[in-house]
Amino acid sequence: MFCLYSYCIQCIVLYTRIMKRESHSLLRGGRREGSYKHAFSSAEMESLSSICDALLPPLQLETLEKKENNKPTSNFVKCFWKLSGSQFYVPDEIAEMLYKRALPEAMILLRMILLMLATKLGTLLLCGSLCFSGKWPFINNFSNISLDNRQKTLQKWFKHRFITPIRLAFLYIKIMCLFVFFSRCDENGENPTWEAIGYKAENDNDGNTNNIQKERPLEKGIVEAINESNLSLPNSLAKKGLEVAIDAKNNILKIKCDVVIVGSGCGGGVAASILAASGQKVLVLEKGNYFTPSDYSSLEGPSMNELYEYGGTFASWDGNMAILAGKTVGGGSAVNWAACIRTPDYVVNEWAKDFNLSLFSSYEYVSAMDMVCKRIGVTDICIEEGLQNQVLRKGCNNIGLQVDYVPRNSSEHHFCGSCNYGCRRGDKQGTEVTWLVDAVDHGAVILSGYKAERFILEKNKEGCVRKKKCLGVIANSSTKNVTWSLQIEAKVTISACGALYTPPLMISSRLKNKNIGRNLHLHPVLMAWGYFPDSISDLKGKIYEGGIITSLHKVLSEDSKKVKAIVETPAMGPGTFSSLIPWQSGLDFKERMLKYSRTVHLITIIQDTACGEVRAEGRVRYELDESDKENIKDGLKQALRILIAAGAVEVGTHRSDGQRIKCNGTNENELEMFLESVYATGGPMSHEEKWSIYGSAHQMGSCRMGMTEKEGAVDENGQSWEAEGLFVCDASLLPTAIGVNPMITIQSTAYCIAKRIANFLTM
């Protein structure tokens, strides 16, 4: 009888878990179907598994008990202590991720190193005396070296200053291994490490989600390629009011509309709304998929994989910059952190004065910001803050620094720490629940799962200002079940696929303005952290709970006239956390992970003056200048001071040497000496022993506006200087970095541009 009762209870628990995970299949974890697809040999996979074991080794429980001072340790922690980085098919997942996402030259480097480590000679070259053995032939390959010596090899290469490509290769594996290990989940949405590190993925719906859970706000206008076939797609598009002709011989669907927009984020969503409301037949192309609040799972691994470019592993060519960019209907607005900050006065004044762009000093732009904030429901305060923002506010208050509330496109009561995986509550007002809804209400069509390849350009009539004319766009399916190419003919074509993808699209269309792909700004970020044990802090909660950004501190210059940096709080799932924190040893790393839920992070964002470039997809080049490094350093120091003032028992940075200091029992002079040692280092490819990885969630400026074609890729109306009828309507338009979260600036600029395009179409 007891066994039957126990079995029933287990069934109820399993059923409850499944019901709580009633999310889209693409956003759920679980067992995969079929084998892993990659090009790695068995020898290379053996080397990769050995590296994963060294990064996250199984440890003796004695080390845990010693560290815990013989206090009772949970079975979850004991289990975590014994886990290895090569378990749960982690090496296979890494290999598949690299195969799908890594640049060709990165794959060549990685495979070469893994192959070398599979041989005795190659291991000798890479590991030196650490591979020596007392038995013939006296040299081991990497997988046969002791676990301790494998860790020493990694420590050596993470410090190596000269052959930096090898350091970068080991870093790639470190990031992939730890991210996969801590973010993957089973069919119940569980990970065997989460209980030990104090993490629980959000799975409870609040009372406000019941009415919207099954709604699909874009249903009347959305066509999803993932749900279509070659047979059904033409009919589905025609049913939405588009003119569709079939060229079966060439496998092309020819579509006619008034306006085609590439991208559905902050720029494309606003443009679609304005132009559809003006009476134009609008088609929006989005290469990502469409999800609603009830589809989201809050599971880091599958959500990052589906909702972000490169599954959240996008990086600059040298590994110096980790880049986050959205890839779904709604673009970045669907996964951003909800901050809604108006364009600062000093920025619009600079654009109006130094770039002669009168739009930004006009009532038109101010009015656009008002309209945008109203449409997306911006609120100015937060009723209840999460742990990280409590720390930021308390630290600032304790040392007399100003701290402001951050306006958000959500309600004042919004307490969601997983909006970066899509807002399950439906509270955050991204373009997919605002502007795009307005657009489909006015007859717009949104086609997800299709990627633009190039614009259709022809020679313009003689006497025209622009030498070329844009007739539309060619697009191909991102899904396997539909193979039609699309040839979309439109009066106006708008590129709104963001600062990382608009330039490659224009360049692949043979546009040659020198500003295309250059002047790229990234708002580079470094992080500071502080540990707040739950047992001795009056601040309760965990770092992944509550609104992601609700507080902000501005780091001012000595004369208080210039903002050098801003300090905010980031979203930190366990996979992201594990991939960013420095690795010094397996023991140190596992100890850090046990502190995950109470390790508060603050980010330092600057208005960068340095410019990068992106002229081909996935290839970002960017290097900080000295003034940017100085501003980041000042911001990082201020963030550490705030953490100390809030009561952290230990603080540090993500510098490769694990830079940190214990605050308890440390005098002010020692703390100041520590702060003086903080600086903005180079990246992993720099010839520095100590290095850092920077982050970027904001990309802008790569097709900037200019009053002449020498000054910009497009004019003040957003129209290409080279091609009539081709407009840009996204963050790449912005003349410089803005130094704050850019959503309001992007949407307001798009609002103005779209209004002007509507006028252009009526001429």
Short mmCIF file of C-alpha atoms in Angstrom, two decimals, residues 136-533:
data_model
loop_
_atom_site.label_atom_id
_atom_site.label_comp_id
_atom_site.label_asym_id
_atom_site.label_seq_id
_atom_site.Cartn_x
_atom_site.Cartn_y
_atom_site.Cartn_z
CA TRP A 136 58.09 3.96 -21.24
CA PRO A 137 57.74 5.92 -23.48
CA PHE A 138 57.88 8.43 -20.56
CA ILE A 139 55.42 10.85 -22.21
CA ASN A 140 51.64 10.76 -21.93
CA ASN A 141 49.09 12.24 -24.23
CA PHE A 142 46.77 14.74 -22.56
CA SER A 143 43.97 12.35 -21.63
CA ASN A 144 46.45 10.12 -19.74
CA ILE A 145 47.98 12.94 -17.71
CA SER A 146 46.85 13.11 -14.09
CA LEU A 147 43.87 15.36 -13.41
CA ASP A 148 46.06 17.62 -11.29
CA ASN A 149 48.58 18.11 -14.11
CA ARG A 150 45.79 18.74 -16.62
CA GLN A 151 44.56 21.56 -14.39
CA LYS A 152 48.09 22.95 -14.14
CA THR A 153 48.28 22.93 -17.94
CA LEU A 154 45.10 25.01 -18.17
CA GLN A 155 46.39 27.40 -15.50
CA LYS A 156 49.58 27.79 -17.50
CA TRP A 157 47.82 28.55 -20.77
CA PHE A 158 45.33 30.98 -19.24
CA LYS A 159 48.39 33.00 -18.11
CA HIS A 160 50.51 32.54 -21.24
CA ARG A 161 51.41 35.92 -22.78
CA PHE A 162 52.92 35.01 -26.12
CA ILE A 163 51.09 32.30 -28.08
CA THR A 164 47.70 33.88 -27.40
CA PRO A 165 45.70 31.93 -30.02
CA ILE A 166 46.21 28.79 -27.91
CA ARG A 167 45.00 30.67 -24.84
CA LEU A 168 41.95 31.76 -26.82
CA ALA A 169 41.23 28.17 -27.88
CA PHE A 170 41.27 26.92 -24.29
CA LEU A 171 39.08 29.88 -23.31
CA TYR A 172 36.48 28.98 -25.96
CA ILE A 173 36.30 25.45 -24.57
CA LYS A 174 36.08 26.76 -21.00
CA ILE A 175 33.16 29.05 -21.83
CA MET A 176 31.28 26.42 -23.82
CA CYS A 177 31.85 23.63 -21.30
CA LEU A 178 30.72 25.55 -18.25
CA PHE A 179 27.79 27.24 -19.96
CA VAL A 180 26.46 23.92 -21.25
CA PHE A 181 27.05 22.12 -17.96
CA PHE A 182 25.15 24.64 -15.82
CA SER A 183 22.41 25.65 -18.27
CA ARG A 184 21.34 22.31 -19.78
CA CYS A 185 18.23 20.65 -18.38
CA ASP A 186 16.31 17.40 -18.60
CA GLU A 187 12.74 16.78 -19.73
CA ASN A 188 11.47 18.05 -16.36
CA GLY A 189 13.36 21.32 -16.69
CA GLU A 190 15.88 20.28 -14.03
CA ASN A 191 19.68 20.35 -13.79
CA PRO A 192 21.55 18.21 -11.21
CA THR A 193 23.63 21.20 -10.05
CA TRP A 194 20.87 23.74 -9.46
CA GLU A 195 19.81 22.67 -5.97
CA ALA A 196 23.44 22.74 -4.84
CA ILE A 197 24.12 26.25 -6.11
CA GLY A 198 20.78 27.65 -4.95
CA TYR A 199 19.12 28.16 -8.31
CA LYS A 200 15.56 27.46 -9.34
CA ALA A 201 14.22 28.36 -12.78
CA GLU A 202 11.03 30.40 -12.57
CA ASN A 203 8.03 28.18 -13.12
CA ASP A 204 5.12 29.72 -11.23
CA ASN A 205 2.62 31.90 -13.05
CA ASP A 206 1.31 34.92 -11.19
CA GLY A 207 -2.37 35.76 -11.24
CA ASN A 208 -2.02 38.24 -14.08
CA THR A 209 -0.97 35.62 -16.64
CA ASN A 210 -4.07 33.45 -16.61
CA ASN A 211 -5.99 35.58 -19.11
CA ILE A 212 -3.17 35.90 -21.62
CA GLN A 213 -1.58 32.48 -21.33
CA LYS A 214 -3.12 31.05 -24.49
CA GLU A 215 -3.34 34.26 -26.51
CA ARG A 216 -1.26 34.78 -29.65
CA PRO A 217 -1.35 38.54 -30.14
CA LEU A 218 0.01 38.38 -33.71
CA GLU A 219 -2.16 35.47 -34.86
CA LYS A 220 -4.10 37.44 -37.46
CA GLY A 221 -0.92 38.54 -39.22
CA ILE A 222 1.75 35.93 -38.52
CA VAL A 223 2.93 33.24 -40.94
CA GLU A 224 5.47 30.90 -39.34
CA ALA A 225 7.71 29.04 -41.77
CA ILE A 226 8.44 26.45 -39.10
CA ASN A 227 4.77 25.42 -39.26
CA GLU A 228 4.50 25.55 -43.07
CA SER A 229 5.45 23.35 -46.01
CA ASN A 230 6.24 24.10 -49.64
CA LEU A 231 2.63 23.29 -50.41
CA SER A 232 1.02 25.44 -47.72
CA LEU A 233 3.23 28.55 -47.62
CA PRO A 234 1.99 30.26 -50.83
CA ASN A 235 -1.61 29.84 -49.72
CA SER A 236 -0.89 31.06 -46.18
CA LEU A 237 0.73 34.24 -47.51
CA ALA A 238 -2.08 34.85 -49.99
CA LYS A 239 -4.68 34.46 -47.22
CA LYS A 240 -3.01 37.35 -45.40
CA GLY A 241 -3.63 39.63 -48.38
CA LEU A 242 -0.28 39.42 -50.16
CA GLU A 243 0.02 39.07 -53.92
CA VAL A 244 1.88 35.78 -54.49
CA ALA A 245 3.08 34.26 -57.77
CA ILE A 246 4.77 30.86 -58.01
CA ASP A 247 7.87 30.29 -60.14
CA ALA A 248 8.10 26.52 -59.66
CA LYS A 249 10.91 26.11 -62.18
CA ASN A 250 13.28 28.29 -60.13
CA ASN A 251 11.71 27.42 -56.75
CA ILE A 252 10.81 31.07 -56.13
CA LEU A 253 7.76 32.71 -54.62
CA LYS A 254 7.30 36.21 -56.02
CA ILE A 255 5.54 38.49 -53.55
CA LYS A 256 4.34 42.06 -53.99
CA CYS A 257 3.69 44.56 -51.20
CA ASP A 258 4.11 48.27 -50.52
CA VAL A 259 6.78 47.99 -47.83
CA VAL A 260 9.06 45.12 -46.85
CA ILE A 261 10.87 45.38 -43.52
CA VAL A 262 13.80 43.12 -42.63
CA GLY A 263 13.72 42.66 -38.86
CA SER A 264 11.03 42.91 -36.20
CA GLY A 265 12.82 44.48 -33.24
CA CYS A 266 12.84 48.01 -31.84
CA GLY A 267 13.30 49.59 -35.26
CA GLY A 268 11.35 47.24 -37.51
CA GLY A 269 8.43 46.85 -35.13
CA VAL A 270 7.86 50.59 -34.83
CA ALA A 271 8.26 51.13 -38.58
CA ALA A 272 5.75 48.35 -39.32
CA SER A 273 3.18 49.94 -37.02
CA ILE A 274 3.49 53.45 -38.43
CA LEU A 275 3.53 52.40 -42.08
CA ALA A 276 0.68 49.89 -41.80
CA ALA A 277 -1.43 52.54 -40.06
CA SER A 278 -0.71 54.93 -42.95
CA GLY A 279 -2.43 52.51 -45.34
CA GLN A 280 0.58 50.63 -46.74
CA LYS A 281 0.62 46.86 -47.17
CA VAL A 282 3.57 45.86 -45.00
CA LEU A 283 5.50 42.59 -44.91
CA VAL A 284 7.93 42.03 -42.02
CA LEU A 285 10.65 39.38 -42.41
CA GLU A 286 12.13 37.83 -39.26
CA LYS A 287 14.68 35.01 -39.33
CA GLY A 288 13.85 33.96 -35.77
CA ASN A 289 10.70 32.26 -34.54
CA TYR A 290 7.56 33.62 -32.88
CA PHE A 291 6.89 32.96 -29.20
CA THR A 292 4.21 34.17 -26.80
CA PRO A 293 4.34 34.48 -22.98
CA SER A 294 2.93 30.97 -22.57
CA ASP A 295 5.69 29.62 -24.84
CA TYR A 296 8.56 30.91 -22.70
CA SER A 297 10.19 28.49 -20.27
CA SER A 298 12.68 30.65 -18.32
CA LEU A 299 15.20 27.86 -18.93
CA GLU A 300 18.57 29.41 -19.69
CA GLY A 301 20.07 26.83 -22.06
CA PRO A 302 17.23 26.27 -24.54
CA SER A 303 16.09 29.91 -24.29
CA MET A 304 19.51 31.33 -25.09
CA ASN A 305 19.90 28.82 -27.91
CA GLU A 306 16.65 29.87 -29.57
CA LEU A 307 16.23 33.56 -28.70
CA TYR A 308 19.78 34.91 -29.21
CA GLU A 309 22.23 35.15 -32.07
CA TYR A 310 24.66 32.21 -31.94
CA GLY A 311 22.79 30.93 -28.89
CA GLY A 312 24.27 33.72 -26.78
CA THR A 313 27.86 32.77 -27.69
CA PHE A 314 28.47 35.55 -30.25
CA ALA A 315 31.93 37.06 -29.80
CA SER A 316 34.27 39.46 -31.56
CA TRP A 317 36.89 37.80 -33.76
CA ASP A 318 39.54 38.00 -31.00
CA GLY A 319 37.30 36.80 -28.17
CA ASN A 320 37.64 40.15 -26.42
CA MET A 321 33.93 41.01 -26.56
CA ALA A 322 31.00 38.72 -25.70
CA ILE A 323 27.96 40.04 -27.58
CA LEU A 324 24.26 39.54 -26.84
CA ALA A 325 21.74 40.21 -29.61
CA GLY A 326 18.16 39.00 -29.91
CA LYS A 327 16.97 36.63 -32.65
CA THR A 328 13.20 36.22 -32.43
CA VAL A 329 10.00 38.03 -33.37
CA GLY A 330 10.36 41.22 -31.34
CA GLY A 331 14.14 41.16 -31.65
CA GLY A 332 16.06 42.57 -28.72
CA SER A 333 12.90 44.04 -27.21
CA ALA A 334 11.64 40.51 -26.48
CA VAL A 335 14.72 39.56 -24.45
CA ASN A 336 16.17 42.83 -23.16
CA TRP A 337 16.21 43.91 -19.54
CA ALA A 338 13.30 46.40 -19.89
CA ALA A 339 15.26 49.60 -19.20
CA CYS A 340 13.59 52.60 -20.88
CA ILE A 341 15.91 55.60 -20.62
CA ARG A 342 15.32 58.65 -22.78
CA THR A 343 18.16 59.90 -24.96
CA PRO A 344 20.31 62.12 -22.70
CA ASP A 345 20.28 65.84 -23.53
CA TYR A 346 24.05 65.96 -23.99
CA VAL A 347 23.79 63.21 -26.63
CA VAL A 348 21.02 64.79 -28.71
CA ASN A 349 22.81 68.14 -28.46
CA GLU A 350 26.00 66.53 -29.79
CA TRP A 351 24.14 64.91 -32.68
CA ALA A 352 22.41 68.15 -33.57
CA LYS A 353 25.51 70.35 -33.24
CA ASP A 354 28.47 68.18 -34.26
CA PHE A 355 26.66 66.11 -36.90
CA ASN A 356 24.22 68.83 -38.04
CA LEU A 357 21.31 66.41 -37.59
CA SER A 358 18.48 68.79 -36.78
CA LEU A 359 16.05 65.91 -36.19
CA PHE A 360 17.47 65.34 -32.74
CA SER A 361 17.04 68.93 -31.57
CA SER A 362 13.49 69.12 -32.89
CA TYR A 363 10.09 68.90 -31.25
CA GLU A 364 9.50 65.99 -33.64
CA TYR A 365 12.03 63.86 -31.76
CA VAL A 366 10.87 64.89 -28.27
CA SER A 367 7.29 64.12 -29.27
CA ALA A 368 8.40 60.75 -30.64
CA MET A 369 9.97 59.84 -27.30
CA ASP A 370 6.70 60.75 -25.57
CA MET A 371 4.69 58.62 -28.00
CA VAL A 372 7.04 55.67 -27.66
CA CYS A 373 7.00 55.74 -23.86
CA LYS A 374 3.22 55.92 -23.87
CA ARG A 375 2.77 53.03 -26.32
CA ILE A 376 5.07 50.62 -24.51
CA GLY A 377 3.71 51.52 -21.06
CA VAL A 378 6.82 52.98 -19.44
CA THR A 379 6.62 53.30 -15.64
CA ASP A 380 9.07 55.33 -13.57
CA ILE A 381 9.43 53.42 -10.30
CA CYS A 382 9.64 49.87 -8.99
CA ILE A 383 7.55 48.81 -6.00
CA GLU A 384 9.77 45.88 -4.99
CA GLU A 385 13.41 45.44 -6.01
CA GLY A 386 15.40 42.23 -6.26
CA LEU A 387 18.60 41.47 -4.38
CA GLN A 388 21.07 42.97 -6.87
CA ASN A 389 19.22 46.27 -7.13
CA GLN A 390 18.75 46.38 -3.35
CA VAL A 391 22.53 46.10 -3.04
CA LEU A 392 23.13 48.87 -5.58
CA ARG A 393 20.66 51.17 -3.84
CA LYS A 394 21.90 50.41 -0.32
CA GLY A 395 25.56 50.79 -1.25
CA CYS A 396 24.97 54.15 -2.92
CA ASN A 397 22.88 55.42 -0.01
CA ASN A 398 25.50 54.36 2.54
CA ILE A 399 28.25 56.43 0.90
CA GLY A 400 26.13 59.36 -0.26
CA LEU A 401 25.95 58.56 -3.97
CA GLN A 402 22.89 59.35 -6.05
CA VAL A 403 20.93 56.34 -7.24
CA ASP A 404 17.97 56.62 -9.61
CA TYR A 405 15.07 54.38 -10.49
CA VAL A 406 15.24 53.05 -14.03
CA PRO A 407 12.01 53.47 -16.05
CA ARG A 408 10.77 50.16 -17.50
CA ASN A 409 8.25 49.07 -20.12
CA SER A 410 6.38 47.05 -17.54
CA SER A 411 4.17 47.64 -14.52
CA GLU A 412 5.57 49.06 -11.28
CA HIS A 413 4.94 45.69 -9.61
CA HIS A 414 6.81 43.67 -12.25
CA PHE A 415 9.12 41.29 -10.35
CA CYS A 416 10.50 39.08 -13.12
CA GLY A 417 14.15 38.08 -13.14
CA SER A 418 13.96 36.06 -16.34
CA CYS A 419 12.73 38.61 -18.90
CA ASN A 420 16.00 38.01 -20.73
CA TYR A 421 14.52 34.61 -21.67
CA GLY A 422 11.19 36.19 -22.68
CA CYS A 423 8.65 37.55 -20.20
CA ARG A 424 6.41 34.66 -19.09
CA ARG A 425 4.06 37.05 -17.33
CA GLY A 426 3.39 39.07 -20.47
CA ASP A 427 4.08 42.22 -18.46
CA LYS A 428 7.10 43.54 -20.37
CA GLN A 429 5.91 45.43 -23.44
CA GLY A 430 8.25 44.42 -26.25
CA THR A 431 7.42 45.15 -29.89
CA GLU A 432 5.86 41.69 -30.26
CA VAL A 433 3.03 42.73 -27.90
CA THR A 434 2.80 46.42 -28.85
CA TRP A 435 3.92 47.88 -32.17
CA LEU A 436 3.67 44.63 -34.14
CA VAL A 437 0.17 44.05 -32.77
CA ASP A 438 -0.78 47.51 -34.06
CA ALA A 439 0.79 46.61 -37.39
CA VAL A 440 -1.15 43.36 -37.90
CA ASP A 441 -4.34 45.13 -36.79
CA HIS A 442 -3.78 47.37 -39.84
CA GLY A 443 -3.14 44.48 -42.22
CA ALA A 444 0.61 43.92 -41.89
CA VAL A 445 1.98 40.41 -42.38
CA ILE A 446 4.86 38.99 -40.35
CA LEU A 447 6.79 36.08 -41.84
CA SER A 448 9.05 34.34 -39.31
CA GLY A 449 11.77 31.86 -40.20
CA TYR A 450 12.99 33.73 -43.29
CA LYS A 451 16.35 35.47 -43.62
CA ALA A 452 17.11 38.27 -46.07
CA GLU A 453 20.10 37.54 -48.30
CA ARG A 454 20.40 40.67 -50.44
CA PHE A 455 18.48 43.65 -51.70
CA ILE A 456 17.24 43.78 -55.28
CA LEU A 457 18.93 46.79 -56.86
CA GLU A 458 18.83 48.21 -60.36
CA LYS A 459 20.33 51.21 -62.08
CA ASN A 460 18.24 54.31 -61.43
CA LYS A 461 16.94 56.68 -64.08
CA GLU A 462 19.32 59.30 -65.40
CA GLY A 463 19.18 62.57 -63.55
CA CYS A 464 18.22 60.97 -60.24
CA VAL A 465 20.25 61.87 -57.16
CA ARG A 466 20.86 58.24 -56.25
CA LYS A 467 22.53 56.01 -58.83
CA LYS A 468 20.62 52.88 -57.82
CA LYS A 469 17.04 52.02 -56.99
CA CYS A 470 15.93 49.32 -54.56
CA LEU A 471 13.09 47.12 -55.78
CA GLY A 472 12.84 44.75 -52.80
CA VAL A 473 14.70 41.86 -51.22
CA ILE A 474 15.64 38.21 -51.75
CA ALA A 475 15.11 35.95 -48.73
CA ASN A 476 15.65 32.27 -47.94
CA SER A 477 14.09 29.98 -45.39
CA SER A 478 15.80 29.36 -42.04
CA THR A 479 13.86 26.11 -41.61
CA LYS A 480 14.28 22.75 -43.34
CA ASN A 481 10.60 22.09 -44.04
CA VAL A 482 10.27 25.04 -46.45
CA THR A 483 12.67 25.48 -49.37
CA TRP A 484 11.07 28.35 -51.32
CA SER A 485 13.24 31.38 -52.01
CA LEU A 486 11.31 34.63 -51.81
CA GLN A 487 11.58 37.49 -54.27
CA ILE A 488 9.75 40.35 -52.59
CA GLU A 489 8.94 43.41 -54.67
CA ALA A 490 8.14 46.60 -52.76
CA LYS A 491 7.98 50.36 -53.21
CA VAL A 492 10.09 50.80 -50.08
CA THR A 493 12.56 48.38 -48.50
CA ILE A 494 13.66 48.88 -44.90
CA SER A 495 16.64 47.22 -43.25
CA ALA A 496 15.93 46.89 -39.53
CA CYS A 497 18.01 43.86 -38.64
CA GLY A 498 20.29 45.67 -36.21
CA ALA A 499 23.78 47.11 -36.15
CA LEU A 500 25.38 43.67 -36.56
CA TYR A 501 23.35 42.51 -39.58
CA THR A 502 22.26 45.58 -41.54
CA PRO A 503 25.85 46.31 -42.73
CA PRO A 504 26.56 42.76 -44.02
CA LEU A 505 23.19 42.77 -45.80
CA MET A 506 24.00 46.07 -47.51
CA ILE A 507 27.52 44.97 -48.40
CA SER A 508 26.28 41.66 -49.84
CA SER A 509 23.99 43.80 -52.02
CA ARG A 510 27.10 45.56 -53.39
CA LEU A 511 26.55 48.90 -51.72
CA LYS A 512 29.89 50.61 -51.22
CA ASN A 513 29.50 53.65 -48.97
CA LYS A 514 32.58 53.68 -46.74
CA ASN A 515 30.48 54.17 -43.59
CA ILE A 516 28.65 50.87 -44.01
CA GLY A 517 29.91 48.48 -41.34
CA ARG A 518 32.18 51.02 -39.68
CA ASN A 519 31.67 53.34 -36.66
CA LEU A 520 30.35 50.37 -34.66
CA HIS A 521 29.82 51.15 -30.98
CA LEU A 522 29.22 48.41 -28.41
CA HIS A 523 28.78 50.01 -24.96
CA PRO A 524 31.55 47.77 -23.53
CA VAL A 525 30.89 46.32 -20.09
CA LEU A 526 33.02 44.99 -17.26
CA MET A 527 31.57 43.52 -14.08
CA ALA A 528 32.31 43.72 -10.38
CA TRP A 529 30.93 41.21 -7.90
CA GLY A 530 30.31 41.00 -4.17
CA TYR A 531 29.38 38.04 -2.02
CA PHE A 532 26.55 38.52 0.50
CA PRO A 533 26.03 35.39 2.62
#
